[in-house]
Amino acid sequence: MHSPPRGLGYAIYYTSLAVIAVPVNLVATVILSRGRCGLSRCITRYLVSMAVTDLLVIITAVILNRIPGIYFPGSFLFITPICSLNIALVHASRDSSVWLTVAFTLDRFVAICSQKLKTKYCTEKTAAAVIGTVSALGCFKSIPWYFIHEAIYIIDNVPLYCRQKEIRYTSLVWTVFDWSDRILTPCLSFFLILLLNALTVKHILAASRVRRRLHACGNGEKHSDTEMENRRKSIVLLFTISGSFILLWMAYVVQFFYDRFTNDYKIKSFSDPKFILQESANMLQLLSCCTNTVIYAVTQSKFREQLKNMLQHPMNLISNLFKF
């Protein structure tokens, strides 16, 4: 995040990502906030918070870091204190985005697998409390990233660019912090999402077998079919969001373990295979910040309807103007 890559391919990718991801997340936030997508207030809270944090990741990591590094190297954004602050904000928004995905997965697990706990946990009030706590912890955990960086150059007494201090590789405290940071995000989040989804699938399969037996005995009711259909829609949304997260973060996890077990952190140039692996992991991880809206559009018919209405509204206004 502190060494923006250069080259035509990177310029096209990050510019396109910013142009697409910002409006996509803004549209998702507006549509979901209206509460007309047929989703509960609890689910809506989580999805809106995920869209907002994804937008913040794009702003901090792409618009304020990657794009200036490609087009405006040496700008005020790369004065060391500003650069360090932006890196801390990138980590804060990224961690919040990841753990809100975990919180959403947990909420759906409770809603589907525990009817008794559902009435207490799966509420709008609880969702707001969880979102606030996750966001606050994400910000608090990212504070050390501001202090671990130092200037690469000092020109006219102005410190420029950021690199990690040597103590980052020699201090036990920083080593523990770095491992705990990467294990929490995304390794532990990976494990929790996979575990919760596996338990959810197990519960659904067991419930489906029971319902089939009831239908076979002639006791099935329309109410049961409606409930299973609602569960199916919820599961499709949950699994597509979780699956997208895991696939797009996988390279980041592989790159982290490769660096730690080879103990080789030096990158010679932008053509170094280690840099290419690192940047590919970052590119995929950042891409995950604009996939959720696509998922909503594919899996939620009411979201598609709201999106269509939003896109048609300006066209209708223009059409009405020409009528006069």
mmCIF file of C-alpha atoms in Angstrom:
data_model
loop_
_atom_site.group_PDB
_atom_site.id
_atom_site.type_symbol
_atom_site.label_atom_id
_atom_site.label_comp_id
_atom_site.label_asym_id
_atom_site.label_seq_id
_atom_site.Cartn_x
_atom_site.Cartn_y
_atom_site.Cartn_z
ATOM 1 C CA MET A 1 0.000 0.000 0.000
ATOM 2 C CA HIS A 2 2.977 2.312 0.568
ATOM 3 C CA SER A 3 4.739 1.497 -2.752
ATOM 4 C CA PRO A 4 2.245 2.236 -5.538
ATOM 5 C CA PRO A 5 3.165 0.357 -8.733
ATOM 6 C CA ARG A 6 3.812 2.044 -12.043
ATOM 7 C CA GLY A 7 2.988 0.952 -15.558
ATOM 8 C CA LEU A 8 0.194 1.103 -18.118
ATOM 9 C CA GLY A 9 -1.507 -2.070 -16.876
ATOM 10 C CA TYR A 10 -1.628 -0.839 -13.284
ATOM 11 C CA ALA A 11 -2.797 2.619 -14.411
ATOM 12 C CA ILE A 12 -5.683 1.157 -16.407
ATOM 13 C CA TYR A 13 -6.668 -1.307 -13.663
ATOM 14 C CA TYR A 14 -6.722 1.118 -10.731
ATOM 15 C CA THR A 15 -8.350 3.927 -12.694
ATOM 16 C CA SER A 16 -11.072 1.555 -13.922
ATOM 17 C CA LEU A 17 -11.517 0.163 -10.408
ATOM 18 C CA ALA A 18 -12.049 3.632 -8.960
ATOM 19 C CA VAL A 19 -14.411 4.697 -11.771
ATOM 20 C CA ILE A 20 -16.523 1.561 -11.277
ATOM 21 C CA ALA A 21 -16.301 0.929 -7.528
ATOM 22 C CA VAL A 22 -17.182 4.417 -6.262
ATOM 23 C CA PRO A 23 -20.544 4.791 -8.062
ATOM 24 C CA VAL A 24 -21.336 1.097 -7.557
ATOM 25 C CA ASN A 25 -20.953 1.334 -3.783
ATOM 26 C CA LEU A 26 -22.751 4.681 -3.630
ATOM 27 C CA VAL A 27 -25.694 3.235 -5.591
ATOM 28 C CA ALA A 28 -25.775 0.150 -3.347
ATOM 29 C CA THR A 29 -25.751 2.327 -0.228
ATOM 30 C CA VAL A 30 -28.622 4.509 -1.486
ATOM 31 C CA ILE A 31 -30.779 1.605 -2.686
ATOM 32 C CA LEU A 32 -30.271 -0.491 0.449
ATOM 33 C CA SER A 33 -30.794 2.485 2.771
ATOM 34 C CA ARG A 34 -34.281 2.999 1.334
ATOM 35 C CA GLY A 35 -35.289 -0.406 2.713
ATOM 36 C CA ARG A 36 -37.325 -1.418 -0.337
ATOM 37 C CA CYS A 37 -35.421 -4.581 -1.262
ATOM 38 C CA GLY A 38 -37.529 -6.982 0.773
ATOM 39 C CA LEU A 39 -34.738 -7.534 3.301
ATOM 40 C CA SER A 40 -35.076 -7.247 7.060
ATOM 41 C CA ARG A 41 -33.806 -4.103 8.766
ATOM 42 C CA CYS A 42 -31.091 -6.195 10.403
ATOM 43 C CA ILE A 43 -29.731 -7.520 7.085
ATOM 44 C CA THR A 44 -30.051 -4.077 5.522
ATOM 45 C CA ARG A 45 -27.914 -2.539 8.276
ATOM 46 C CA TYR A 46 -25.107 -5.023 7.631
ATOM 47 C CA LEU A 47 -25.238 -4.661 3.848
ATOM 48 C CA VAL A 48 -25.222 -0.851 4.015
ATOM 49 C CA SER A 49 -22.262 -0.862 6.416
ATOM 50 C CA MET A 50 -20.374 -3.256 4.129
ATOM 51 C CA ALA A 51 -21.011 -0.990 1.119
ATOM 52 C CA VAL A 52 -19.818 2.067 3.052
ATOM 53 C CA THR A 53 -16.604 0.412 4.288
ATOM 54 C CA ASP A 54 -15.915 -0.961 0.798
ATOM 55 C CA LEU A 55 -16.260 2.596 -0.513
ATOM 56 C CA LEU A 56 -13.810 3.834 2.144
ATOM 57 C CA VAL A 57 -11.295 1.158 1.112
ATOM 58 C CA ILE A 58 -11.495 2.326 -2.504
ATOM 59 C CA ILE A 59 -11.078 5.973 -1.484
ATOM 60 C CA THR A 60 -8.100 5.407 0.832
ATOM 61 C CA ALA A 61 -6.280 2.583 -0.980
ATOM 62 C CA VAL A 62 -6.991 3.448 -4.621
ATOM 63 C CA ILE A 63 -7.947 7.125 -4.985
ATOM 64 C CA LEU A 64 -5.568 8.496 -2.310
ATOM 65 C CA ASN A 65 -2.738 5.968 -2.722
ATOM 66 C CA ARG A 66 -2.550 3.925 -5.917
ATOM 67 C CA ILE A 67 -3.743 6.514 -8.457
ATOM 68 C CA PRO A 68 -1.631 9.430 -7.117
ATOM 69 C CA GLY A 69 1.392 7.096 -7.026
ATOM 70 C CA ILE A 70 0.907 6.361 -10.721
ATOM 71 C CA TYR A 71 -0.091 9.795 -12.051
ATOM 72 C CA PHE A 72 1.207 12.269 -9.435
ATOM 73 C CA PRO A 73 4.317 10.838 -7.735
ATOM 74 C CA GLY A 74 5.796 13.260 -5.234
ATOM 75 C CA SER A 75 2.509 15.068 -4.575
ATOM 76 C CA PHE A 76 1.576 16.285 -1.091
ATOM 77 C CA LEU A 77 -0.191 12.966 -0.485
ATOM 78 C CA PHE A 78 3.248 11.352 -0.199
ATOM 79 C CA ILE A 79 4.543 13.620 2.533
ATOM 80 C CA THR A 80 5.437 11.041 5.179
ATOM 81 C CA PRO A 81 2.900 11.972 7.929
ATOM 82 C CA ILE A 82 0.071 12.105 5.353
ATOM 83 C CA CYS A 83 1.257 8.879 3.742
ATOM 84 C CA SER A 84 1.456 7.141 7.146
ATOM 85 C CA LEU A 85 -2.030 8.359 8.081
ATOM 86 C CA ASN A 86 -3.459 7.076 4.810
ATOM 87 C CA ILE A 87 -1.871 3.644 5.319
ATOM 88 C CA ALA A 88 -3.459 3.453 8.789
ATOM 89 C CA LEU A 89 -6.829 4.461 7.294
ATOM 90 C CA VAL A 90 -6.478 1.791 4.596
ATOM 91 C CA HIS A 91 -5.950 -0.868 7.268
ATOM 92 C CA ALA A 92 -8.843 0.477 9.366
ATOM 93 C CA SER A 93 -11.349 0.481 6.511
ATOM 94 C CA ARG A 94 -10.130 -2.870 5.161
ATOM 95 C CA ASP A 95 -10.321 -4.591 8.553
ATOM 96 C CA SER A 96 -13.781 -3.142 9.189
ATOM 97 C CA SER A 97 -14.963 -4.382 5.789
ATOM 98 C CA VAL A 98 -13.639 -7.891 6.418
ATOM 99 C CA TRP A 99 -15.063 -8.248 9.909
ATOM 100 C CA LEU A 100 -18.429 -6.828 8.916
ATOM 101 C CA THR A 101 -18.573 -9.692 6.399
ATOM 102 C CA VAL A 102 -17.901 -12.070 9.305
ATOM 103 C CA ALA A 103 -20.574 -10.330 11.416
ATOM 104 C CA PHE A 104 -23.088 -10.660 8.585
ATOM 105 C CA THR A 105 -22.248 -14.361 8.227
ATOM 106 C CA LEU A 106 -22.727 -14.857 11.974
ATOM 107 C CA ASP A 107 -26.045 -13.019 11.899
ATOM 108 C CA ARG A 108 -27.347 -15.275 9.091
ATOM 109 C CA PHE A 109 -26.055 -18.362 10.921
ATOM 110 C CA VAL A 110 -27.985 -17.407 14.055
ATOM 111 C CA ALA A 111 -31.111 -16.491 12.061
ATOM 112 C CA ILE A 112 -31.171 -19.850 10.263
ATOM 113 C CA CYS A 113 -29.854 -22.218 12.902
ATOM 114 C CA SER A 114 -31.221 -20.885 16.197
ATOM 115 C CA GLN A 115 -34.816 -19.665 16.290
ATOM 116 C CA LYS A 116 -34.563 -19.091 20.036
ATOM 117 C CA LEU A 117 -31.513 -16.815 19.795
ATOM 118 C CA LYS A 118 -32.738 -15.181 16.581
ATOM 119 C CA THR A 119 -35.361 -13.029 18.321
ATOM 120 C CA LYS A 120 -32.718 -11.525 20.618
ATOM 121 C CA TYR A 121 -29.661 -11.299 18.350
ATOM 122 C CA CYS A 122 -31.020 -10.695 14.833
ATOM 123 C CA THR A 123 -32.425 -7.240 15.490
ATOM 124 C CA GLU A 124 -31.700 -3.813 14.060
ATOM 125 C CA LYS A 125 -30.476 -2.589 17.445
ATOM 126 C CA THR A 126 -28.007 -5.459 17.835
ATOM 127 C CA ALA A 127 -26.806 -5.025 14.247
ATOM 128 C CA ALA A 128 -26.112 -1.329 14.888
ATOM 129 C CA ALA A 129 -24.181 -2.186 18.067
ATOM 130 C CA VAL A 130 -22.126 -4.871 16.292
ATOM 131 C CA ILE A 131 -21.346 -2.570 13.349
ATOM 132 C CA GLY A 132 -20.251 0.239 15.681
ATOM 133 C CA THR A 133 -18.067 -2.095 17.743
ATOM 134 C CA VAL A 134 -16.424 -3.690 14.694
ATOM 135 C CA SER A 135 -15.702 -0.292 13.138
ATOM 136 C CA ALA A 136 -14.263 1.114 16.374
ATOM 137 C CA LEU A 137 -12.024 -1.924 16.919
ATOM 138 C CA GLY A 138 -10.877 -1.771 13.297
ATOM 139 C CA CYS A 139 -9.773 1.843 13.773
ATOM 140 C CA PHE A 140 -8.116 1.152 17.131
ATOM 141 C CA LYS A 141 -6.202 -1.879 15.823
ATOM 142 C CA SER A 142 -4.830 0.129 12.899
ATOM 143 C CA ILE A 143 -3.263 2.943 14.949
ATOM 144 C CA PRO A 144 0.196 1.255 15.166
ATOM 145 C CA TRP A 145 0.474 1.322 11.359
ATOM 146 C CA TYR A 146 0.859 5.102 11.551
ATOM 147 C CA PHE A 147 3.956 4.851 13.756
ATOM 148 C CA ILE A 148 5.782 2.025 11.975
ATOM 149 C CA HIS A 149 6.643 4.119 8.899
ATOM 150 C CA GLU A 150 9.482 6.529 8.226
ATOM 151 C CA ALA A 151 10.521 8.785 5.342
ATOM 152 C CA ILE A 152 12.417 7.433 2.347
ATOM 153 C CA TYR A 153 13.667 10.865 1.241
ATOM 154 C CA ILE A 154 14.010 14.243 2.919
ATOM 155 C CA ILE A 155 13.984 17.100 0.401
ATOM 156 C CA ASP A 156 14.146 20.708 1.647
ATOM 157 C CA ASN A 157 13.386 19.408 5.144
ATOM 158 C CA VAL A 158 10.193 17.762 3.851
ATOM 159 C CA PRO A 159 9.960 13.988 4.542
ATOM 160 C CA LEU A 160 8.621 12.130 1.509
ATOM 161 C CA TYR A 161 7.155 8.646 0.968
ATOM 162 C CA CYS A 162 6.814 5.848 3.495
ATOM 163 C CA ARG A 163 8.753 2.718 4.262
ATOM 164 C CA GLN A 164 8.546 0.461 7.258
ATOM 165 C CA LYS A 165 11.180 1.055 9.916
ATOM 166 C CA GLU A 166 13.899 -1.510 10.434
ATOM 167 C CA ILE A 167 12.482 -2.227 13.887
ATOM 168 C CA ARG A 168 9.489 -3.740 12.091
ATOM 169 C CA TYR A 169 11.689 -6.749 11.234
ATOM 170 C CA THR A 170 13.839 -6.928 14.389
ATOM 171 C CA SER A 171 11.475 -6.126 17.267
ATOM 172 C CA LEU A 172 9.577 -8.984 18.898
ATOM 173 C CA VAL A 173 6.697 -6.628 19.736
ATOM 174 C CA TRP A 174 6.271 -5.576 16.111
ATOM 175 C CA THR A 175 6.647 -9.156 14.902
ATOM 176 C CA VAL A 176 3.853 -10.260 17.247
ATOM 177 C CA PHE A 177 1.710 -7.316 16.128
ATOM 178 C CA ASP A 178 2.282 -8.099 12.446
ATOM 179 C CA TRP A 179 1.459 -11.795 12.846
ATOM 180 C CA SER A 180 -1.623 -11.068 14.966
ATOM 181 C CA ASP A 181 -2.792 -8.431 12.456
ATOM 182 C CA ARG A 182 -2.521 -10.816 9.486
ATOM 183 C CA ILE A 183 -3.908 -13.797 11.414
ATOM 184 C CA LEU A 184 -6.951 -11.790 12.469
ATOM 185 C CA THR A 185 -7.407 -10.331 8.968
ATOM 186 C CA PRO A 186 -7.969 -12.339 6.915
ATOM 187 C CA CYS A 187 -6.861 -15.765 8.266
ATOM 188 C CA LEU A 188 -9.215 -15.960 11.270
ATOM 189 C CA SER A 189 -12.019 -14.353 9.279
ATOM 190 C CA PHE A 190 -11.500 -17.034 6.600
ATOM 191 C CA PHE A 191 -11.815 -19.773 9.196
ATOM 192 C CA LEU A 192 -14.897 -18.288 10.856
ATOM 193 C CA ILE A 193 -16.727 -17.753 7.553
ATOM 194 C CA LEU A 194 -15.982 -21.301 6.394
ATOM 195 C CA LEU A 195 -16.978 -22.750 9.775
ATOM 196 C CA LEU A 196 -20.233 -20.786 10.054
ATOM 197 C CA ASN A 197 -21.189 -21.595 6.460
ATOM 198 C CA ALA A 198 -20.452 -25.298 6.998
ATOM 199 C CA LEU A 199 -22.625 -25.365 10.141
ATOM 200 C CA THR A 200 -25.368 -23.461 8.309
ATOM 201 C CA VAL A 201 -25.337 -25.955 5.426
ATOM 202 C CA LYS A 202 -25.463 -28.852 7.882
ATOM 203 C CA HIS A 203 -28.495 -27.344 9.614
ATOM 204 C CA ILE A 204 -30.272 -26.639 6.317
ATOM 205 C CA LEU A 205 -29.736 -30.189 5.059
ATOM 206 C CA ALA A 206 -31.081 -31.604 8.312
ATOM 207 C CA ALA A 207 -34.107 -29.270 8.214
ATOM 208 C CA SER A 208 -34.761 -30.153 4.567
ATOM 209 C CA ARG A 209 -34.824 -33.867 5.377
ATOM 210 C CA VAL A 210 -37.350 -33.264 8.153
ATOM 211 C CA ARG A 211 -39.578 -31.192 5.844
ATOM 212 C CA ARG A 212 -39.440 -33.825 3.123
ATOM 213 C CA ARG A 213 -40.610 -36.422 5.626
ATOM 214 C CA LEU A 214 -43.471 -34.138 6.673
ATOM 215 C CA HIS A 215 -44.498 -33.650 3.045
ATOM 216 C CA ALA A 216 -44.296 -37.388 2.455
ATOM 217 C CA CYS A 217 -46.669 -37.917 5.365
ATOM 218 C CA GLY A 218 -49.119 -35.372 3.923
ATOM 219 C CA ASN A 219 -48.486 -32.769 6.632
ATOM 220 C CA GLY A 220 -46.731 -30.208 4.453
ATOM 221 C CA GLU A 221 -48.188 -26.735 4.379
ATOM 222 C CA LYS A 222 -47.762 -23.716 2.181
ATOM 223 C CA HIS A 223 -46.252 -21.945 5.185
ATOM 224 C CA SER A 224 -43.364 -24.435 5.219
ATOM 225 C CA ASP A 225 -42.670 -23.939 1.511
ATOM 226 C CA THR A 226 -42.611 -20.153 1.925
ATOM 227 C CA GLU A 227 -40.224 -20.421 4.848
ATOM 228 C CA MET A 228 -37.867 -22.660 2.895
ATOM 229 C CA GLU A 229 -37.961 -20.281 -0.074
ATOM 230 C CA ASN A 230 -37.034 -17.344 2.169
ATOM 231 C CA ARG A 231 -34.215 -19.374 3.644
ATOM 232 C CA ARG A 232 -33.017 -20.321 0.181
ATOM 233 C CA LYS A 233 -32.802 -16.655 -0.867
ATOM 234 C CA SER A 234 -30.959 -15.773 2.328
ATOM 235 C CA ILE A 235 -28.516 -18.641 1.815
ATOM 236 C CA VAL A 236 -27.827 -17.694 -1.820
ATOM 237 C CA LEU A 237 -26.999 -14.130 -0.730
ATOM 238 C CA LEU A 238 -24.853 -15.329 2.176
ATOM 239 C CA PHE A 239 -22.882 -17.905 0.210
ATOM 240 C CA THR A 240 -22.211 -15.668 -2.793
ATOM 241 C CA ILE A 241 -20.896 -12.861 -0.554
ATOM 242 C CA SER A 242 -18.795 -15.283 1.528
ATOM 243 C CA GLY A 243 -17.541 -17.195 -1.511
ATOM 244 C CA SER A 244 -16.548 -14.008 -3.329
ATOM 245 C CA PHE A 245 -14.685 -12.798 -0.243
ATOM 246 C CA ILE A 246 -12.737 -16.055 0.132
ATOM 247 C CA LEU A 247 -11.780 -16.315 -3.553
ATOM 248 C CA LEU A 248 -10.591 -12.726 -3.865
ATOM 249 C CA TRP A 249 -8.625 -12.768 -0.593
ATOM 250 C CA MET A 250 -6.994 -16.166 -1.183
ATOM 251 C CA ALA A 251 -3.957 -14.755 -3.032
ATOM 252 C CA TYR A 252 -3.407 -12.266 -0.182
ATOM 253 C CA VAL A 253 -3.286 -15.116 2.351
ATOM 254 C CA VAL A 254 -0.903 -17.143 0.159
ATOM 255 C CA GLN A 255 1.375 -14.138 -0.286
ATOM 256 C CA PHE A 256 1.441 -13.486 3.482
ATOM 257 C CA PHE A 257 2.498 -17.037 4.365
ATOM 258 C CA TYR A 258 5.028 -17.102 1.522
ATOM 259 C CA ASP A 259 6.721 -13.953 2.864
ATOM 260 C CA ARG A 260 6.749 -15.168 6.442
ATOM 261 C CA PHE A 261 8.027 -18.692 5.826
ATOM 262 C CA THR A 262 10.703 -17.662 3.283
ATOM 263 C CA ASN A 263 11.599 -14.644 5.479
ATOM 264 C CA ASP A 264 12.385 -12.727 2.290
ATOM 265 C CA TYR A 265 10.860 -9.253 2.267
ATOM 266 C CA LYS A 266 13.180 -7.464 -0.156
ATOM 267 C CA ILE A 267 11.713 -6.419 -3.507
ATOM 268 C CA LYS A 268 14.238 -5.438 -6.184
ATOM 269 C CA SER A 269 11.948 -3.808 -8.729
ATOM 270 C CA PHE A 270 8.392 -3.665 -10.090
ATOM 271 C CA SER A 271 9.268 -6.687 -12.268
ATOM 272 C CA ASP A 272 10.354 -8.788 -9.272
ATOM 273 C CA PRO A 273 8.103 -11.934 -9.027
ATOM 274 C CA LYS A 274 7.608 -11.212 -5.314
ATOM 275 C CA PHE A 275 6.273 -7.758 -6.149
ATOM 276 C CA ILE A 276 4.020 -9.161 -8.865
ATOM 277 C CA LEU A 277 2.588 -11.712 -6.391
ATOM 278 C CA GLN A 278 2.128 -9.010 -3.754
ATOM 279 C CA GLU A 279 0.480 -6.571 -6.150
ATOM 280 C CA SER A 280 -1.740 -9.263 -7.694
ATOM 281 C CA ALA A 281 -2.948 -10.121 -4.186
ATOM 282 C CA ASN A 282 -3.662 -6.429 -3.482
ATOM 283 C CA MET A 283 -5.467 -6.019 -6.803
ATOM 284 C CA LEU A 284 -7.767 -8.970 -6.125
ATOM 285 C CA GLN A 285 -8.349 -7.877 -2.543
ATOM 286 C CA LEU A 286 -9.355 -4.391 -3.704
ATOM 287 C CA LEU A 287 -11.570 -5.880 -6.416
ATOM 288 C CA SER A 288 -13.626 -7.495 -3.633
ATOM 289 C CA CYS A 289 -14.772 -3.977 -2.698
ATOM 290 C CA CYS A 290 -17.014 -3.704 -5.755
ATOM 291 C CA THR A 291 -18.360 -7.254 -6.111
ATOM 292 C CA ASN A 292 -21.087 -7.160 -3.470
ATOM 293 C CA THR A 293 -23.319 -4.842 -5.510
ATOM 294 C CA VAL A 294 -23.049 -7.229 -8.465
ATOM 295 C CA ILE A 295 -24.007 -10.051 -6.105
ATOM 296 C CA TYR A 296 -27.069 -8.123 -4.880
ATOM 297 C CA ALA A 297 -28.125 -7.451 -8.481
ATOM 298 C CA VAL A 298 -27.741 -11.108 -9.459
ATOM 299 C CA THR A 299 -29.391 -12.684 -6.414
ATOM 300 C CA GLN A 300 -32.027 -10.136 -5.319
ATOM 301 C CA SER A 301 -34.889 -9.395 -7.716
ATOM 302 C CA LYS A 302 -36.143 -6.416 -5.679
ATOM 303 C CA PHE A 303 -32.667 -4.884 -5.659
ATOM 304 C CA ARG A 304 -32.599 -5.187 -9.461
ATOM 305 C CA GLU A 305 -35.998 -3.510 -9.603
ATOM 306 C CA GLN A 306 -34.810 -0.607 -7.430
ATOM 307 C CA LEU A 307 -31.625 -0.295 -9.483
ATOM 308 C CA LYS A 308 -33.643 -0.186 -12.697
ATOM 309 C CA ASN A 309 -35.899 2.527 -11.264
ATOM 310 C CA MET A 310 -32.885 4.567 -10.150
ATOM 311 C CA LEU A 311 -31.277 4.351 -13.599
ATOM 312 C CA GLN A 312 -34.538 5.208 -15.357
ATOM 313 C CA HIS A 313 -35.277 8.249 -13.172
ATOM 314 C CA PRO A 314 -32.777 10.682 -14.815
ATOM 315 C CA MET A 315 -33.827 9.445 -18.262
ATOM 316 C CA ASN A 316 -37.464 10.164 -17.404
ATOM 317 C CA LEU A 317 -36.540 13.668 -16.215
ATOM 318 C CA ILE A 318 -34.703 14.380 -19.479
ATOM 319 C CA SER A 319 -37.616 12.976 -21.482
ATOM 320 C CA ASN A 320 -40.077 15.209 -19.604
ATOM 321 C CA LEU A 321 -37.921 18.264 -20.266
ATOM 322 C CA PHE A 322 -37.955 17.649 -24.017
ATOM 323 C CA LYS A 323 -41.737 17.244 -23.980
ATOM 324 C CA PHE A 324 -42.054 20.891 -23.043
#
